[in-house]
Tab-separated table of C-alpha atoms and ligand atoms in Angstrom:
chain	number	residue	atom	x	y	z
B	1	MET	CA	-27.577	1.905	-15.143
B	2	ALA	CA	-28.330	-0.128	-18.252
B	3	ARG	CA	-26.000	-3.033	-18.866
B	4	ARG	CA	-23.492	-2.401	-21.579
B	5	PRO	CA	-24.391	-4.214	-24.765
B	6	SER	CA	-22.327	-7.304	-25.349
B	7	ARG	CA	-19.505	-6.822	-27.800
B	8	GLU	CA	-19.648	-10.468	-28.788
B	9	GLN	CA	-20.426	-11.043	-32.448
B	10	PRO	CA	-23.735	-12.891	-32.949
B	11	ALA	CA	-23.288	-16.347	-34.446
B	12	GLN	CA	-23.857	-17.096	-38.112
B	13	GLY	CA	-27.603	-17.296	-38.851
B	14	ASP	CA	-28.479	-15.213	-35.795
B	15	PRO	CA	-31.152	-12.691	-36.897
B	16	ARG	CA	-29.181	-9.976	-35.039
B	17	ARG	CA	-26.662	-10.173	-37.907
B	18	SER	CA	-29.274	-8.776	-40.273
B	19	LEU	CA	-29.618	-5.533	-38.251
B	20	PRO	CA	-28.054	-2.457	-39.847
B	21	GLY	CA	-25.151	-0.663	-38.172
B	22	VAL	CA	-25.723	2.482	-36.105
B	23	ASP	CA	-24.112	4.672	-38.779
B	24	ARG	CA	-26.328	3.390	-41.553
B	25	LEU	CA	-29.542	3.796	-39.550
B	26	ALA	CA	-28.522	7.239	-38.244
B	27	GLY	CA	-27.562	8.282	-41.772
B	28	ALA	CA	-30.980	7.299	-43.070
B	29	LEU	CA	-32.612	9.372	-40.316
B	30	LEU	CA	-30.509	12.409	-41.206
B	31	ASP	CA	-31.268	11.981	-44.917
B	32	GLY	CA	-34.940	12.156	-43.977
B	33	ASP	CA	-34.565	15.126	-41.613
B	34	ALA	CA	-31.232	16.872	-41.224
B	35	THR	CA	-32.473	18.873	-38.228
B	36	LEU	CA	-32.387	15.716	-36.067
B	37	GLY	CA	-28.633	16.323	-35.640
B	38	TRP	CA	-27.088	14.628	-32.593
B	39	ALA	CA	-30.394	12.898	-31.796
B	40	ALA	CA	-30.187	10.676	-34.916
B	41	ALA	CA	-27.259	8.608	-33.622
B	42	VAL	CA	-28.618	8.459	-30.069
B	43	ALA	CA	-32.010	7.254	-31.309
B	44	ALA	CA	-30.483	4.792	-33.786
B	45	ARG	CA	-28.347	3.231	-31.054
B	46	ALA	CA	-31.297	2.958	-28.654
B	47	GLU	CA	-33.583	1.470	-31.303
B	48	LEU	CA	-30.977	-1.108	-32.370
B	49	GLU	CA	-30.396	-2.059	-28.747
B	50	ALA	CA	-34.156	-2.549	-28.287
B	51	ALA	CA	-34.278	-4.643	-31.469
B	52	ARG	CA	-31.370	-6.837	-30.269
B	53	GLU	CA	-33.171	-7.430	-26.981
B	54	ALA	CA	-36.417	-8.274	-28.771
B	55	ILE	CA	-34.552	-10.789	-30.963
B	56	ALA	CA	-32.802	-12.289	-27.924
B	57	GLY	CA	-36.290	-12.736	-26.461
B	58	GLY	CA	-37.273	-14.828	-29.499
B	59	GLY	CA	-38.729	-12.129	-31.738
B	60	PRO	CA	-38.017	-11.685	-35.469
B	61	ALA	CA	-35.583	-9.120	-36.840
B	62	PRO	CA	-37.500	-5.941	-37.744
B	63	ALA	CA	-37.451	-4.615	-41.306
B	64	PHE	CA	-35.204	-1.630	-41.979
B	65	GLU	CA	-38.237	0.599	-42.664
B	66	SER	CA	-39.858	-0.111	-39.305
B	67	LEU	CA	-36.550	0.389	-37.479
B	68	GLU	CA	-36.161	3.685	-39.292
B	69	ALA	CA	-39.700	4.835	-38.452
B	70	ALA	CA	-39.310	3.925	-34.770
B	71	ALA	CA	-35.881	5.551	-34.522
B	72	ALA	CA	-37.141	8.682	-36.290
B	73	ALA	CA	-39.997	9.003	-33.776
B	74	ARG	CA	-37.511	8.531	-30.946
B	75	ALA	CA	-35.177	11.185	-32.392
B	76	ARG	CA	-38.009	13.677	-32.938
B	77	ALA	CA	-39.116	13.231	-29.309
B	78	LEU	CA	-35.548	13.875	-28.119
B	79	VAL	CA	-35.268	17.016	-30.223
B	80	ALA	CA	-38.707	18.252	-29.128
B	81	GLY	CA	-37.530	18.116	-25.506
B	82	ARG	CA	-39.336	17.190	-22.325
B	83	PRO	CA	-41.814	17.673	-20.832
B	84	ARG	CA	-43.773	17.935	-24.059
B	85	ARG	CA	-46.937	19.970	-24.266
B	86	VAL	CA	-50.130	17.877	-24.494
B	87	ILE	CA	-53.821	18.703	-24.713
B	88	ASN	CA	-55.797	17.404	-21.735
B	89	ALA	CA	-59.207	16.129	-22.875
B	90	THR	CA	-59.594	13.766	-19.913
B	91	GLY	CA	-61.775	16.042	-17.785
B	92	ILE	CA	-59.373	15.459	-14.882
B	93	VAL	CA	-58.411	18.997	-13.936
B	94	VAL	CA	-55.413	18.386	-11.659
B	95	HIS	CA	-54.041	15.433	-13.632
B	96	THR	CA	-50.941	14.156	-11.830
B	97	ASN	CA	-49.482	12.455	-14.905
B	98	LEU	CA	-50.069	15.552	-17.029
B	99	GLY	CA	-48.308	17.996	-14.702
B	100	ARG	CA	-51.092	18.703	-12.177
B	101	ALA	CA	-52.251	22.351	-12.153
B	102	PRO	CA	-51.569	24.210	-15.414
B	103	LEU	CA	-49.937	27.555	-14.733
B	104	ALA	CA	-51.408	30.944	-15.555
B	105	ALA	CA	-49.926	33.275	-18.149
B	106	GLY	CA	-49.392	35.871	-15.397
B	107	ALA	CA	-47.528	33.268	-13.320
B	108	LEU	CA	-45.126	32.649	-16.201
B	109	ASP	CA	-44.486	36.378	-16.579
B	110	ALA	CA	-43.647	36.494	-12.873
B	111	ALA	CA	-41.234	33.579	-13.298
B	112	GLY	CA	-39.646	35.376	-16.252
B	113	ARG	CA	-39.063	38.499	-14.154
B	114	ALA	CA	-37.413	36.382	-11.448
B	115	ALA	CA	-35.247	34.425	-13.872
B	116	GLY	CA	-32.328	36.845	-13.943
B	117	TYR	CA	-30.831	38.618	-10.953
B	118	SER	CA	-33.392	39.465	-8.301
B	119	ASP	CA	-33.646	40.381	-4.633
B	120	LEU	CA	-34.307	36.716	-3.841
B	121	GLU	CA	-32.266	36.852	-0.636
B	122	PHE	CA	-31.330	40.507	-0.553
B	123	ASP	CA	-32.945	43.300	1.426
B	124	LEU	CA	-32.954	46.337	-0.880
B	125	ARG	CA	-33.615	48.686	2.050
B	126	THR	CA	-30.624	47.698	4.189
B	127	GLY	CA	-28.361	46.206	1.548
B	128	GLN	CA	-28.017	43.142	3.754
B	129	ARG	CA	-28.976	39.538	3.282
B	130	GLY	CA	-32.760	39.088	3.163
B	131	ASN	CA	-35.292	36.312	3.628
B	132	ARG	CA	-36.337	34.362	0.535
B	133	LEU	CA	-39.925	33.958	1.733
B	134	ALA	CA	-40.443	37.501	3.044
B	135	GLY	CA	-43.638	38.971	1.652
B	136	THR	CA	-44.816	35.677	0.182
B	137	ALA	CA	-45.338	34.133	3.605
B	138	ASP	CA	-47.185	37.302	4.683
B	139	LYS	CA	-49.629	36.908	1.786
B	140	LEU	CA	-50.288	33.298	2.717
B	141	GLN	CA	-50.985	34.380	6.314
B	142	LEU	CA	-53.378	37.052	5.072
B	143	LEU	CA	-55.221	34.511	2.943
B	144	THR	CA	-55.651	31.975	5.714
B	145	GLY	CA	-55.500	33.791	9.034
B	146	ALA	CA	-52.486	31.673	9.995
B	147	GLU	CA	-50.047	32.976	12.614
B	148	ALA	CA	-47.076	31.952	10.464
B	149	ALA	CA	-46.363	30.345	7.109
B	150	PHE	CA	-43.535	28.533	5.360
B	151	ALA	CA	-43.084	26.862	1.979
B	152	VAL	CA	-40.886	24.054	0.639
B	153	ASN	CA	-40.571	21.982	-2.535
B	154	ASN	CA	-43.664	19.795	-2.293
B	155	ASN	CA	-46.105	18.486	0.268
B	156	ALA	CA	-44.128	15.290	0.882
B	157	ALA	CA	-41.202	17.493	1.970
B	158	ALA	CA	-43.542	19.699	4.022
B	159	LEU	CA	-44.868	16.688	5.919
B	160	LEU	CA	-41.391	15.255	6.458
B	161	LEU	CA	-40.110	18.613	7.718
B	162	ALA	CA	-43.077	19.150	10.032
B	163	VAL	CA	-42.969	15.659	11.547
B	164	ASN	CA	-39.197	15.733	11.997
B	165	THR	CA	-39.309	19.187	13.597
B	166	LEU	CA	-42.190	18.451	15.943
B	167	ALA	CA	-41.397	14.883	16.988
B	168	ALA	CA	-37.904	13.610	16.020
B	169	GLY	CA	-36.999	10.561	18.099
B	170	ARG	CA	-40.480	10.316	19.562
B	171	GLU	CA	-43.791	8.610	18.788
B	172	VAL	CA	-46.386	9.879	16.319
B	173	LEU	CA	-50.017	8.751	16.580
B	174	VAL	CA	-51.839	8.021	13.283
B	175	SER	CA	-55.153	6.260	12.723
B	176	ARG	CA	-54.882	2.912	10.924
B	177	GLY	CA	-57.500	4.267	8.533
B	178	GLU	CA	-55.114	7.045	7.488
B	179	LEU	CA	-51.908	5.092	6.813
B	180	VAL	CA	-52.310	5.831	3.148
B	181	GLU	CA	-50.327	5.555	-0.035
B	182	ILE	CA	-50.885	8.627	-2.184
B	183	GLY	CA	-49.134	7.328	-5.315
B	184	GLY	CA	-45.737	8.078	-6.760
B	185	SER	CA	-44.266	6.085	-3.817
B	186	PHE	CA	-45.599	8.422	-1.117
B	187	ARG	CA	-46.570	6.219	1.847
B	188	ILE	CA	-47.226	7.600	5.293
B	189	PRO	CA	-45.342	4.889	7.257
B	190	GLU	CA	-42.271	5.364	5.054
B	191	ILE	CA	-42.346	9.153	5.318
B	192	LEU	CA	-42.561	8.848	9.100
B	193	GLY	CA	-39.655	6.407	9.091
B	194	ALA	CA	-37.577	8.829	7.036
B	195	ALA	CA	-38.537	11.645	9.429
B	196	GLY	CA	-36.938	9.733	12.306
B	197	VAL	CA	-40.074	9.168	14.370
B	198	ARG	CA	-41.807	6.003	15.562
B	199	LEU	CA	-45.264	5.363	14.152
B	200	VAL	CA	-47.912	4.315	16.642
B	201	GLU	CA	-50.962	2.946	14.860
B	202	VAL	CA	-54.270	3.884	16.433
B	203	GLY	CA	-57.680	2.194	16.062
B	204	THR	CA	-58.571	-0.162	13.219
B	205	THR	CA	-58.733	0.145	9.448
B	206	ASN	CA	-62.390	1.142	9.392
B	207	ARG	CA	-63.047	2.559	12.838
B	208	THR	CA	-60.979	4.794	15.089
B	209	HIS	CA	-62.475	6.417	18.211
B	210	PRO	CA	-61.238	9.362	20.292
B	211	GLU	CA	-60.549	6.911	23.174
B	212	ASP	CA	-58.158	4.983	20.908
B	213	TYR	CA	-55.979	8.061	20.608
B	214	ALA	CA	-56.299	8.892	24.305
B	215	ARG	CA	-55.179	5.372	25.231
B	216	ALA	CA	-52.198	5.504	22.850
B	217	VAL	CA	-50.757	8.654	24.420
B	218	GLY	CA	-47.698	7.849	26.547
B	219	PRO	CA	-44.504	9.461	27.802
B	220	GLU	CA	-42.844	9.023	24.385
B	221	THR	CA	-45.631	10.601	22.343
B	222	GLY	CA	-44.560	13.718	20.460
B	223	LEU	CA	-47.293	14.400	17.911
B	224	ILE	CA	-50.832	13.605	16.772
B	225	LEU	CA	-50.999	13.392	12.964
B	226	LYS	CA	-54.129	13.435	10.843
B	227	VAL	CA	-53.830	12.593	7.144
B	228	HIS	CA	-56.468	13.325	4.538
B	229	ARG	CA	-57.264	10.091	2.707
B	230	SER	CA	-57.233	11.989	-0.570
B	231	ASN	CA	-57.529	9.162	-3.055
B	232	PHE	CA	-60.156	6.832	-1.595
B	233	GLU	CA	-63.236	6.918	0.594
B	234	GLN	CA	-64.497	4.535	3.227
B	235	ARG	CA	-68.162	3.626	3.443
B	236	GLY	CA	-70.211	1.378	5.679
B	237	PHE	CA	-69.254	0.665	9.276
B	238	VAL	CA	-66.737	3.465	9.665
B	239	ARG	CA	-65.754	5.987	12.313
B	240	GLU	CA	-63.138	8.672	11.855
B	241	VAL	CA	-61.990	11.020	14.587
B	242	ASP	CA	-62.423	14.531	13.282
B	243	LEU	CA	-59.896	17.312	13.628
B	244	GLY	CA	-61.833	19.058	16.418
B	245	GLU	CA	-61.703	15.943	18.593
B	246	LEU	CA	-57.956	15.603	18.012
B	247	VAL	CA	-57.416	19.269	18.870
B	248	ALA	CA	-59.296	18.741	22.144
B	249	LEU	CA	-57.054	15.781	22.966
B	250	GLY	CA	-54.002	17.821	22.010
B	251	HIS	CA	-54.998	20.556	24.434
B	252	LYS	CA	-55.598	18.030	27.216
B	253	THR	CA	-52.274	16.262	26.726
B	254	GLY	CA	-50.129	19.187	25.604
B	255	LEU	CA	-49.391	17.460	22.258
B	256	PRO	CA	-49.263	19.319	18.936
B	257	VAL	CA	-51.726	18.330	16.204
B	258	LEU	CA	-50.573	18.296	12.577
B	259	GLU	CA	-52.933	17.781	9.651
B	260	ASP	CA	-51.767	16.791	6.165
B	261	VAL	CA	-54.680	18.177	4.145
B	262	GLY	CA	-53.133	17.104	0.826
B	263	SER	CA	-55.213	19.166	-1.569
B	264	GLY	CA	-55.908	22.481	0.123
B	265	LEU	CA	-58.220	25.192	-1.130
B	266	LEU	CA	-57.496	28.804	-0.239
B	267	LEU	CA	-60.866	30.009	-1.536
B	268	ASP	CA	-64.011	29.269	0.409
B	269	TRP	CA	-66.149	27.183	-1.948
B	270	ARG	CA	-68.141	25.443	0.766
B	271	GLU	CA	-71.324	27.224	-0.307
B	272	HIS	CA	-70.838	25.702	-3.778
B	273	GLY	CA	-70.876	22.229	-2.273
B	274	TRP	CA	-67.122	21.764	-1.901
B	275	PRO	CA	-66.024	19.646	1.054
B	276	GLU	CA	-65.323	21.282	4.374
B	277	GLU	CA	-62.029	19.445	4.869
B	278	SER	CA	-60.274	21.048	1.877
B	279	HIS	CA	-60.771	24.585	3.165
B	280	ILE	CA	-57.439	25.546	4.744
B	281	ALA	CA	-58.572	28.559	6.778
B	282	GLY	CA	-61.289	26.367	8.309
B	283	ARG	CA	-58.755	23.740	9.394
B	284	LEU	CA	-56.722	26.396	11.209
B	285	ARG	CA	-59.831	27.823	12.827
B	286	ILE	CA	-60.682	24.379	14.219
B	287	GLY	CA	-57.327	24.580	15.970
B	288	ALA	CA	-54.719	22.470	14.132
B	289	ASP	CA	-51.267	23.568	15.300
B	290	VAL	CA	-49.873	23.039	11.807
B	291	VAL	CA	-51.445	22.113	8.451
B	292	CYS	CA	-49.632	21.222	5.241
B	293	PHE	CA	-50.844	20.868	1.642
B	294	SER	CA	-49.672	20.899	-1.986
B	295	GLY	CA	-49.174	23.993	-4.123
B	296	ASP	CA	-50.150	22.319	-7.398
B	297	LYS	CA	-53.435	20.666	-6.468
B	298	LEU	CA	-56.490	22.752	-5.478
B	299	LEU	CA	-54.339	25.811	-4.934
B	300	GLY	CA	-53.761	25.880	-8.704
B	301	GLY	CA	-50.126	26.973	-8.393
B	302	PRO	CA	-46.641	25.490	-8.801
B	303	GLN	CA	-45.282	22.324	-7.207
B	304	ALA	CA	-44.723	23.328	-3.593
B	305	GLY	CA	-45.528	22.290	-0.042
B	306	LEU	CA	-47.199	24.905	2.120
B	307	LEU	CA	-46.986	24.902	5.907
B	308	LEU	CA	-49.199	27.052	8.101
B	309	GLY	CA	-49.602	27.242	11.819
B	310	ARG	CA	-48.348	28.442	15.160
B	311	VAL	CA	-45.426	30.875	15.194
B	312	ASP	CA	-43.168	28.722	17.376
B	313	ALA	CA	-43.807	25.556	15.361
B	314	ILE	CA	-43.168	27.260	12.010
B	315	ALA	CA	-40.061	29.046	13.365
B	316	ALA	CA	-38.643	25.690	14.473
B	317	MET	CA	-39.221	24.307	10.968
B	318	ARG	CA	-37.353	27.216	9.383
B	319	ARG	CA	-34.355	26.440	11.616
B	320	ASN	CA	-34.373	22.718	10.791
B	321	PRO	CA	-31.475	21.827	8.416
B	322	LEU	CA	-33.989	19.910	6.287
B	323	ALA	CA	-35.622	23.254	5.426
B	324	ARG	CA	-32.458	24.170	3.507
B	325	ALA	CA	-32.533	20.858	1.658
B	326	PHE	CA	-36.185	21.352	0.711
B	327	ARG	CA	-36.084	25.046	-0.152
B	328	LEU	CA	-37.983	26.545	-3.074
B	329	ASP	CA	-36.168	27.790	-6.147
B	330	LYS	CA	-36.652	31.343	-7.396
B	331	LEU	CA	-38.968	30.488	-10.305
B	332	THR	CA	-41.341	28.500	-8.109
B	333	LEU	CA	-41.264	31.208	-5.492
B	334	ALA	CA	-42.176	33.861	-8.069
B	335	ILE	CA	-45.093	31.763	-9.331
B	336	LEU	CA	-46.283	31.045	-5.802
B	337	ASP	CA	-46.154	34.733	-4.891
B	338	TRP	CA	-48.080	35.651	-8.062
B	339	THR	CA	-50.695	33.000	-7.196
B	340	PHE	CA	-51.220	34.433	-3.711
B	341	SER	CA	-51.541	37.948	-5.148
B	342	ALA	CA	-54.152	36.740	-7.638
B	343	LEU	CA	-56.101	35.180	-4.755
B	344	LEU	CA	-55.863	38.349	-2.660
B	345	ASP	CA	-56.927	40.537	-5.613
B	346	GLY	CA	-59.964	38.368	-6.336
B	347	ARG	CA	-58.570	37.430	-9.779
B	348	ALA	CA	-58.002	33.770	-8.972
B	349	GLU	CA	-61.163	32.280	-10.466
B	350	THR	CA	-60.631	34.074	-13.760
B	351	GLU	CA	-56.834	33.917	-14.067
B	352	ILE	CA	-55.726	30.660	-12.448
B	353	PRO	CA	-56.522	27.959	-15.009
B	354	ALA	CA	-57.290	25.083	-12.609
B	355	LEU	CA	-59.630	27.200	-10.496
B	356	ARG	CA	-61.354	28.573	-13.592
B	357	MET	CA	-61.896	25.069	-14.978
B	358	LEU	CA	-63.197	23.745	-11.677
B	359	ARG	CA	-65.760	26.532	-11.354
B	360	GLU	CA	-66.849	27.087	-14.955
B	361	ALA	CA	-70.612	26.847	-15.377
B	362	PRO	CA	-71.742	23.598	-17.052
B	363	GLU	CA	-73.607	25.523	-19.810
B	364	ARG	CA	-70.351	27.122	-20.861
B	365	VAL	CA	-68.602	23.748	-20.900
B	366	ARG	CA	-71.468	22.393	-22.985
B	367	ALA	CA	-71.129	25.259	-25.477
B	368	ARG	CA	-67.418	24.460	-25.820
B	369	ALA	CA	-68.147	20.767	-26.426
B	370	GLU	CA	-70.594	21.835	-29.152
B	371	ARG	CA	-68.016	24.115	-30.745
B	372	LEU	CA	-65.599	21.196	-30.728
B	373	ALA	CA	-68.180	18.987	-32.457
B	374	ARG	CA	-68.766	21.636	-35.147
B	375	ALA	CA	-65.012	22.066	-35.683
B	376	PHE	CA	-64.722	18.306	-35.980
B	377	ASP	CA	-67.575	18.132	-38.521
B	378	ARG	CA	-65.733	20.645	-40.721
B	379	GLU	CA	-62.434	18.741	-40.425
B	380	ALA	CA	-64.109	15.387	-41.017
B	381	ALA	CA	-65.877	16.682	-44.140
B	382	ALA	CA	-62.583	18.095	-45.466
B	383	ALA	CA	-60.784	14.814	-44.751
B	384	GLY	CA	-63.599	12.740	-46.221
B	385	VAL	CA	-64.282	10.705	-43.069
B	386	ALA	CA	-67.828	9.873	-42.044
B	387	SER	CA	-68.352	10.044	-38.325
B	388	THR	CA	-71.084	11.595	-36.245
B	389	PRO	CA	-70.044	12.586	-32.768
B	390	ARG	CA	-72.528	13.247	-29.975
B	391	VAL	CA	-72.283	15.929	-27.334
B	392	GLU	CA	-73.098	14.298	-24.031
B	393	ALA	CA	-73.203	15.134	-20.338
B	394	CYS	CA	-70.503	13.498	-18.224
B	395	GLU	CA	-68.597	13.997	-15.007
B	396	ALA	CA	-65.221	15.674	-14.642
B	397	LEU	CA	-62.915	15.073	-11.690
B	398	VAL	CA	-60.691	17.258	-9.554
B	399	GLY	CA	-57.826	14.733	-9.806
B	400	GLY	CA	-54.411	14.989	-8.174
B	401	GLY	CA	-55.403	12.128	-5.905
B	402	SER	CA	-57.867	14.409	-4.180
B	403	LEU	CA	-61.605	14.281	-3.518
B	404	PRO	CA	-62.135	10.944	-5.305
B	405	GLU	CA	-65.912	11.037	-4.904
B	406	PHE	CA	-66.381	14.665	-5.808
B	407	ARG	CA	-67.806	14.921	-9.340
B	408	ILE	CA	-68.220	18.042	-11.433
B	409	ALA	CA	-70.958	18.215	-14.068
B	410	SER	CA	-69.324	18.379	-17.476
B	411	TRP	CA	-69.857	17.872	-21.215
B	412	ALA	CA	-67.902	15.931	-23.777
B	413	MET	CA	-67.762	15.203	-27.469
B	414	VAL	CA	-68.247	11.445	-27.720
B	415	LEU	CA	-67.228	9.264	-30.670
B	416	GLU	CA	-67.873	5.640	-31.362
B	417	SER	CA	-65.666	3.810	-33.803
B	418	THR	CA	-64.917	0.204	-34.711
B	419	ALA	CA	-62.336	0.645	-37.490
B	420	PRO	CA	-60.100	2.014	-36.116
B	421	SER	CA	-61.050	0.787	-32.660
B	422	VAL	CA	-61.569	3.349	-29.934
B	423	ASP	CA	-58.326	2.265	-28.222
B	424	ARG	CA	-56.426	2.631	-31.496
B	425	LEU	CA	-57.965	6.063	-31.945
B	426	ALA	CA	-56.847	7.119	-28.457
B	427	ALA	CA	-53.323	5.844	-29.242
B	428	ARG	CA	-53.231	7.810	-32.514
B	429	LEU	CA	-54.356	10.951	-30.713
B	430	ARG	CA	-51.335	10.582	-28.450
B	431	GLU	CA	-49.164	10.691	-31.598
B	432	ALA	CA	-50.678	13.957	-32.877
B	433	PRO	CA	-48.300	16.926	-33.377
B	434	VAL	CA	-49.578	18.196	-30.041
B	435	PRO	CA	-50.637	14.924	-28.380
B	436	VAL	CA	-54.287	14.805	-27.306
B	437	ILE	CA	-55.058	12.744	-24.194
B	438	ALA	CA	-58.646	11.471	-24.291
B	439	ARG	CA	-60.750	9.191	-22.104
B	440	VAL	CA	-61.949	5.769	-23.253
B	441	ASP	CA	-65.109	4.721	-21.479
B	442	ARG	CA	-67.982	2.343	-22.252
B	443	GLY	CA	-66.590	1.577	-25.692
B	444	ALA	CA	-66.440	5.236	-26.755
B	445	LEU	CA	-63.884	8.019	-26.980
B	446	TRP	CA	-64.697	10.972	-24.697
B	447	LEU	CA	-63.194	14.420	-25.184
B	448	ASP	CA	-64.185	16.349	-22.081
B	449	ALA	CA	-64.548	20.073	-22.773
B	450	ARG	CA	-63.995	21.088	-19.123
B	451	THR	CA	-60.224	20.708	-19.390
B	452	LEU	CA	-59.971	22.024	-22.974
B	453	ALA	CA	-59.176	25.642	-23.772
B	454	ASP	CA	-61.022	27.464	-26.554
B	455	ASP	CA	-57.830	27.847	-28.562
B	456	GLU	CA	-57.212	24.083	-28.462
B	457	LEU	CA	-60.473	23.048	-30.148
B	458	ASP	CA	-59.213	23.287	-33.746
B	459	ALA	CA	-56.108	21.226	-32.970
B	460	VAL	CA	-58.243	18.556	-31.268
B	461	ALA	CA	-60.717	18.480	-34.172
B	462	THR	CA	-57.895	18.098	-36.706
B	463	ALA	CA	-56.185	15.398	-34.642
B	464	VAL	CA	-59.395	13.354	-34.302
B	465	ALA	CA	-60.222	13.632	-38.006
B	466	SER	CA	-56.744	12.505	-39.047
B	467	ALA	CA	-56.729	9.697	-36.466
B	468	LEU	CA	-59.969	8.402	-38.016
B	469	LYS	CA	-58.571	8.718	-41.522
B	470	ALA	CA	-55.143	7.106	-40.923
B	471	PRO	CA	-54.730	3.749	-42.671
B	472	GLY	CA	-54.857	0.533	-40.677
B	473	GLY	CA	-57.570	-0.819	-38.345
M	501	LIG	C1	-50.837	14.731	-2.707
M	501	LIG	C2	-50.645	14.463	-1.268
M	501	LIG	C3	-49.362	14.439	-0.726
M	501	LIG	C4	-48.128	14.636	-1.562
M	501	LIG	O1	-48.016	15.946	-1.998
M	501	LIG	P1	-46.885	16.372	-3.068
M	501	LIG	O2	-47.068	17.845	-3.222
M	501	LIG	O3	-47.174	15.597	-4.301
M	501	LIG	O4	-45.566	16.008	-2.492
M	501	LIG	C5	-49.238	14.216	0.633
M	501	LIG	N1	-50.307	13.996	1.396
M	501	LIG	C6	-51.565	13.999	0.911
M	501	LIG	C7	-52.713	13.739	1.830
M	501	LIG	C8	-51.783	14.240	-0.449
M	501	LIG	O5	-53.025	14.233	-0.950
């Protein structure tokens, strides 16, 4: 909690004395825009508090006009609500900071249908209590060939649930090369600690051999865990034990093998050059007892954690009290179910936005980048700004902390600018009515057409033209 502001009166001559009162600043905001309502006073108070802190840190007292402008922006953001829609021109398809996979229109309709009363946990045939995941889990099994399936809130919860169910109070073997931090404070050793198991580190950072695992197995061992590195790659003198080798050891020792795949793909894109290790059905075929992965990465669906594997292992997870703590809400469940149906119907690559973006042919992306450049030329001419963008080949990324080395051929509209600077331009784009998030690279502004939708091009063109025109360097 923030400390309460001091009620002490600043001394004579203290620049804090020149700050306006909350009522005066809030009143000015409401005179400018009466629709700000309750947000005017909240924003005024926050802005004055920030100004007092800046002054206490040795800064000058801000002018009334700049306080008013900053407070007005703060109030407008409050009224607009969060999360705010943005336009993703970064070329990072599953952008973690921008909400990962964008949801399909059909998925939102499904969520709308589930928003009121539904048969969420009601069996319409018997009139008795029903299972929240009935039907949805069946679709996931159909898609992957898994014996059983379960779903929770996110993949961190899925991993915690699986490890706790399979090995509570016992030892879990993990390669030192896989003790990763995924970002957003997800670290394997800490998750294992929270799951109530003891981590046994196997091998070295760069090299782990099958014998290392075999030697680490003891009477206390409960589980062999493999974690996809997701956000980095190792090169040089490296040796990783692959899933097949771990499965063989599991069979020999009677230990279950769990793989955290991270970003799992339910479609088989291996023939298009996509990595083997993302393909979920393939991981099960190799013989993992359980695999887990995220719903909002390469699956293209809602935030969720999917668990697939042996019937007994999955049934034990369902019975674990943590499963209740991690359970999916009805809107997520509806979106997940819609996503699985789209995959089963063969509509996924046209209807699920992330999958469509990842697979769109480069020529089509190039055509969109060219349409963006033409729209920009029109806007720039109308605004009287002289700027000649290029359309250039570039590389888009999957994102979501997955497949860091996997590049997708893409095209971007590229702008160079000195006044305003490219960084200033990118900052102004973030202040557009619908903020545009661009990439700054090699001294230029890149607007990658792979993550842009056709109906966003005019808004991007307008935002770039007005960012170039705005006064100030
Ligand atoms: C992304 C990721 C996670 C975390 O998944 P969330 O759905 O964000 O909780 C866990 N493990 C791996 C390997 C990942 O890539």
